[in-house]
Amino acid sequence: MSYPDFVAFIGQRNTPPGSLSTLESWVAGSAITATSRVLDVACSTGFSSRVATLATGCRARGFDVSWRAVREARREARLARVSSRLDYFVGDVTKIALRSHQFTHALAGCCFGFFSDRERALDEVVRVIVPGGYLCTANFYMTGKPSRTLLREVEREVGFAPKPAGWERWRVLFERKLALEGIEHRQLPVLSDEQLVETVRASVLAGCRRRRVPVALHEACVDRMTCTRRVLNRMRAHQAHSIEIWRSPS
Ligand SMILES: C[S@@+](CC[C@H](N)C(=O)[O-])C[C@H]1O[C@@H](n2cnc3c(N)ncnc32)[C@H](O)[C@@H]1O
């Protein structure tokens, strides 16, 4: 099972780097309000659109290639009692099955690093937002030099190899189409192994219970997620993340 499918299977809430505080920066920095029409790009389990809708009352649609993630996003929207304002579908960012210029905002938390054809993905996202619309992103970048072994381990765990490149690569990509309106840079804390084991165990078991994953699988799920998070935690020493607000030409 792929990492995105696994995350959805065990009821974990995938979030953009910086989680709620990133959403706060996006909402304030790009003026998302009740009248905004928001697209959640590669939404995973729908955290960004759900939080934006709960905070502002906006309408949002989200899509992801993982059907398990989309099913989970729908379920979470129902649980949060906002499913009348949220809609999720299975789709590929390189051919978004939507007409042009219909969203005032697109939210793209940590997903451009996952796309194999980033230029095409950006063209598509820009196509579906209105002229003068916003793209809110949060992207990891390297501040140090992780070993090749560590990069390979990350690829094995989450299915993509982070590029050993600084923030500049994101500027070059997004400036092809958009102007930078605001940026913050943040560092995620490196957890002690004790903290990591404790938090992963608690959140995986809570998710497994919520999703009624058979009890016989609980320990295997904890082991897999602990293994993945250990590798990602080691990467944190070499990474920071940005929170960006981009705007398309009017
Ligand atoms: C790290 S998650 C980002 C989740 C979410 N945007 C967030 O900030 O929490 C990356 C997501 O990209 C999705 N993905 C990868 N390639 C995709 C593609 N070509 N089209 C749509 N989604 C894709 C994966 O299924 C995964 O759910």
PDB file of N, CA and C and ligand atoms in Angstrom, residues 4 14-16 40-44 47-48 63-66 69 91-94 108-111 114-115, ligand 1:
ATOM      1  N   PRO A   4       0.423   7.556   0.775  1.00  0.00           N
ATOM      2  CA  PRO A   4      -0.850   8.300   0.861  1.00  0.00           C
ATOM      3  C   PRO A   4      -2.045   7.394   1.165  1.00  0.00           C
ATOM      4  N   ASN A  14      -3.395  14.005   7.329  1.00  0.00           N
ATOM      5  CA  ASN A  14      -2.246  14.587   6.649  1.00  0.00           C
ATOM      6  C   ASN A  14      -2.433  16.105   6.647  1.00  0.00           C
ATOM      7  N   THR A  15      -1.418  16.850   7.019  1.00  0.00           N
ATOM      8  CA  THR A  15      -1.566  18.310   7.022  1.00  0.00           C
ATOM      9  C   THR A  15      -0.414  18.930   6.248  1.00  0.00           C
ATOM     10  N   PRO A  16      -0.585  20.168   5.804  1.00  0.00           N
ATOM     11  CA  PRO A  16       0.579  20.837   5.202  1.00  0.00           C
ATOM     12  C   PRO A  16       1.624  21.090   6.289  1.00  0.00           C
ATOM     13  N   ASP A  40      -8.611  22.666  -3.240  1.00  0.00           N
ATOM     14  CA  ASP A  40      -7.586  22.003  -2.418  1.00  0.00           C
ATOM     15  C   ASP A  40      -6.859  21.011  -3.335  1.00  0.00           C
ATOM     16  N   VAL A  41      -5.651  21.377  -3.746  1.00  0.00           N
ATOM     17  CA  VAL A  41      -4.891  20.603  -4.742  1.00  0.00           C
ATOM     18  C   VAL A  41      -4.197  19.424  -4.059  1.00  0.00           C
ATOM     19  N   ALA A  42      -4.368  18.219  -4.617  1.00  0.00           N
ATOM     20  CA  ALA A  42      -3.789  17.008  -4.001  1.00  0.00           C
ATOM     21  C   ALA A  42      -4.108  17.006  -2.506  1.00  0.00           C
ATOM     22  N   CYS A  43      -5.418  17.006  -2.235  1.00  0.00           N
ATOM     23  CA  CYS A  43      -5.956  17.344  -0.900  1.00  0.00           C
ATOM     24  C   CYS A  43      -5.670  16.298   0.162  1.00  0.00           C
ATOM     25  N   SER A  44      -5.199  15.110  -0.228  1.00  0.00           N
ATOM     26  CA  SER A  44      -5.056  14.017   0.735  1.00  0.00           C
ATOM     27  C   SER A  44      -6.381  13.858   1.497  1.00  0.00           C
ATOM     28  N   PHE A  47      -7.539  18.153   4.915  1.00  0.00           N
ATOM     29  CA  PHE A  47      -7.329  19.039   6.070  1.00  0.00           C
ATOM     30  C   PHE A  47      -7.430  20.520   5.675  1.00  0.00           C
ATOM     31  N   SER A  48      -6.721  20.928   4.618  1.00  0.00           N
ATOM     32  CA  SER A  48      -6.626  22.361   4.303  1.00  0.00           C
ATOM     33  C   SER A  48      -7.987  22.946   3.953  1.00  0.00           C
ATOM     34  N   PHE A  63      -9.215  17.551  -4.698  1.00  0.00           N
ATOM     35  CA  PHE A  63      -9.023  16.307  -5.447  1.00  0.00           C
ATOM     36  C   PHE A  63      -7.665  15.711  -5.100  1.00  0.00           C
ATOM     37  N   ASP A  64      -7.564  14.400  -5.325  1.00  0.00           N
ATOM     38  CA  ASP A  64      -6.311  13.674  -5.063  1.00  0.00           C
ATOM     39  C   ASP A  64      -6.328  12.425  -5.933  1.00  0.00           C
ATOM     40  N   VAL A  65      -5.148  11.917  -6.285  1.00  0.00           N
ATOM     41  CA  VAL A  65      -5.125  10.658  -7.056  1.00  0.00           C
ATOM     42  C   VAL A  65      -5.479   9.457  -6.184  1.00  0.00           C
ATOM     43  N   SER A  66      -5.354   9.597  -4.887  1.00  0.00           N
ATOM     44  CA  SER A  66      -5.639   8.462  -4.002  1.00  0.00           C
ATOM     45  C   SER A  66      -7.127   8.414  -3.659  1.00  0.00           C
ATOM     46  N   ALA A  69      -7.760   8.408   0.051  1.00  0.00           N
ATOM     47  CA  ALA A  69      -7.650   9.736   0.672  1.00  0.00           C
ATOM     48  C   ALA A  69      -8.932  10.534   0.428  1.00  0.00           C
ATOM     49  N   GLY A  91      -8.746  12.707  -8.837  1.00  0.00           N
ATOM     50  CA  GLY A  91      -8.279  13.364 -10.059  1.00  0.00           C
ATOM     51  C   GLY A  91      -6.777  13.563 -10.060  1.00  0.00           C
ATOM     52  N   ASP A  92      -6.259  13.807 -11.261  1.00  0.00           N
ATOM     53  CA  ASP A  92      -4.824  14.000 -11.466  1.00  0.00           C
ATOM     54  C   ASP A  92      -4.557  15.474 -11.757  1.00  0.00           C
ATOM     55  N   VAL A  93      -3.575  16.035 -11.061  1.00  0.00           N
ATOM     56  CA  VAL A  93      -3.298  17.470 -11.183  1.00  0.00           C
ATOM     57  C   VAL A  93      -2.855  17.856 -12.602  1.00  0.00           C
ATOM     58  N   THR A  94      -2.322  16.921 -13.361  1.00  0.00           N
ATOM     59  CA  THR A  94      -1.850  17.294 -14.702  1.00  0.00           C
ATOM     60  C   THR A  94      -2.992  17.379 -15.706  1.00  0.00           C
ATOM     61  N   ALA A 108      -2.173  24.509  -1.895  1.00  0.00           N
ATOM     62  CA  ALA A 108      -1.318  23.390  -2.322  1.00  0.00           C
ATOM     63  C   ALA A 108      -0.256  23.159  -1.261  1.00  0.00           C
ATOM     64  N   GLY A 109      -0.639  22.409  -0.228  1.00  0.00           N
ATOM     65  CA  GLY A 109       0.294  22.147   0.874  1.00  0.00           C
ATOM     66  C   GLY A 109       1.214  21.008   0.518  1.00  0.00           C
ATOM     67  N   CYS A 110       2.491  21.299   0.406  1.00  0.00           N
ATOM     68  CA  CYS A 110       3.508  20.257   0.278  1.00  0.00           C
ATOM     69  C   CYS A 110       3.192  19.209  -0.778  1.00  0.00           C
ATOM     70  N   CYS A 111       2.607  19.612  -1.893  1.00  0.00           N
ATOM     71  CA  CYS A 111       2.309  18.566  -2.880  1.00  0.00           C
ATOM     72  C   CYS A 111       3.127  18.726  -4.156  1.00  0.00           C
ATOM     73  N   PHE A 114       5.706  16.274  -4.753  1.00  0.00           N
ATOM     74  CA  PHE A 114       5.258  14.915  -5.084  1.00  0.00           C
ATOM     75  C   PHE A 114       4.950  14.748  -6.573  1.00  0.00           C
ATOM     76  N   PHE A 115       4.776  15.863  -7.284  1.00  0.00           N
ATOM     77  CA  PHE A 115       4.344  15.757  -8.681  1.00  0.00           C
ATOM     78  C   PHE A 115       5.542  15.496  -9.594  1.00  0.00           C
TER      79      PHE A 115
HETATM   80  C1  LIG B   1       2.071  15.227   1.171  1.00  0.00           C
HETATM   81  S1  LIG B   1       0.498  14.943   0.506  1.00  0.00           S
HETATM   82  C2  LIG B   1      -0.107  16.613   0.575  1.00  0.00           C
HETATM   83  C3  LIG B   1      -1.449  16.642   1.169  1.00  0.00           C
HETATM   84  C4  LIG B   1      -2.152  17.973   1.336  1.00  0.00           C
HETATM   85  N1  LIG B   1      -2.015  18.850   0.207  1.00  0.00           N
HETATM   86  C5  LIG B   1      -1.732  18.640   2.614  1.00  0.00           C
HETATM   87  O1  LIG B   1      -1.150  19.725   2.565  1.00  0.00           O
HETATM   88  O2  LIG B   1      -1.969  18.074   3.671  1.00  0.00           O
HETATM   89  C6  LIG B   1       0.751  14.728  -1.235  1.00  0.00           C
HETATM   90  C7  LIG B   1      -0.500  14.245  -1.944  1.00  0.00           C
HETATM   91  O3  LIG B   1      -0.290  14.375  -3.346  1.00  0.00           O
HETATM   92  C8  LIG B   1      -1.077  13.372  -3.966  1.00  0.00           C
HETATM   93  N2  LIG B   1      -0.653  13.288  -5.380  1.00  0.00           N
HETATM   94  C9  LIG B   1       0.541  12.837  -5.860  1.00  0.00           C
HETATM   95  N3  LIG B   1       0.564  12.954  -7.204  1.00  0.00           N
HETATM   96  C10 LIG B   1      -0.630  13.486  -7.585  1.00  0.00           C
HETATM   97  C11 LIG B   1      -1.198  13.840  -8.843  1.00  0.00           C
HETATM   98  N4  LIG B   1      -0.528  13.652  -9.999  1.00  0.00           N
HETATM   99  N5  LIG B   1      -2.446  14.371  -8.867  1.00  0.00           N
HETATM  100  C12 LIG B   1      -3.149  14.546  -7.708  1.00  0.00           C
HETATM  101  N6  LIG B   1      -2.654  14.214  -6.479  1.00  0.00           N
HETATM  102  C13 LIG B   1      -1.414  13.700  -6.412  1.00  0.00           C
HETATM  103  C14 LIG B   1      -0.811  12.150  -3.105  1.00  0.00           C
HETATM  104  O4  LIG B   1      -1.794  11.143  -3.280  1.00  0.00           O
HETATM  105  C15 LIG B   1      -0.821  12.784  -1.701  1.00  0.00           C
HETATM  106  O5  LIG B   1      -2.097  12.679  -1.092  1.00  0.00           O
END
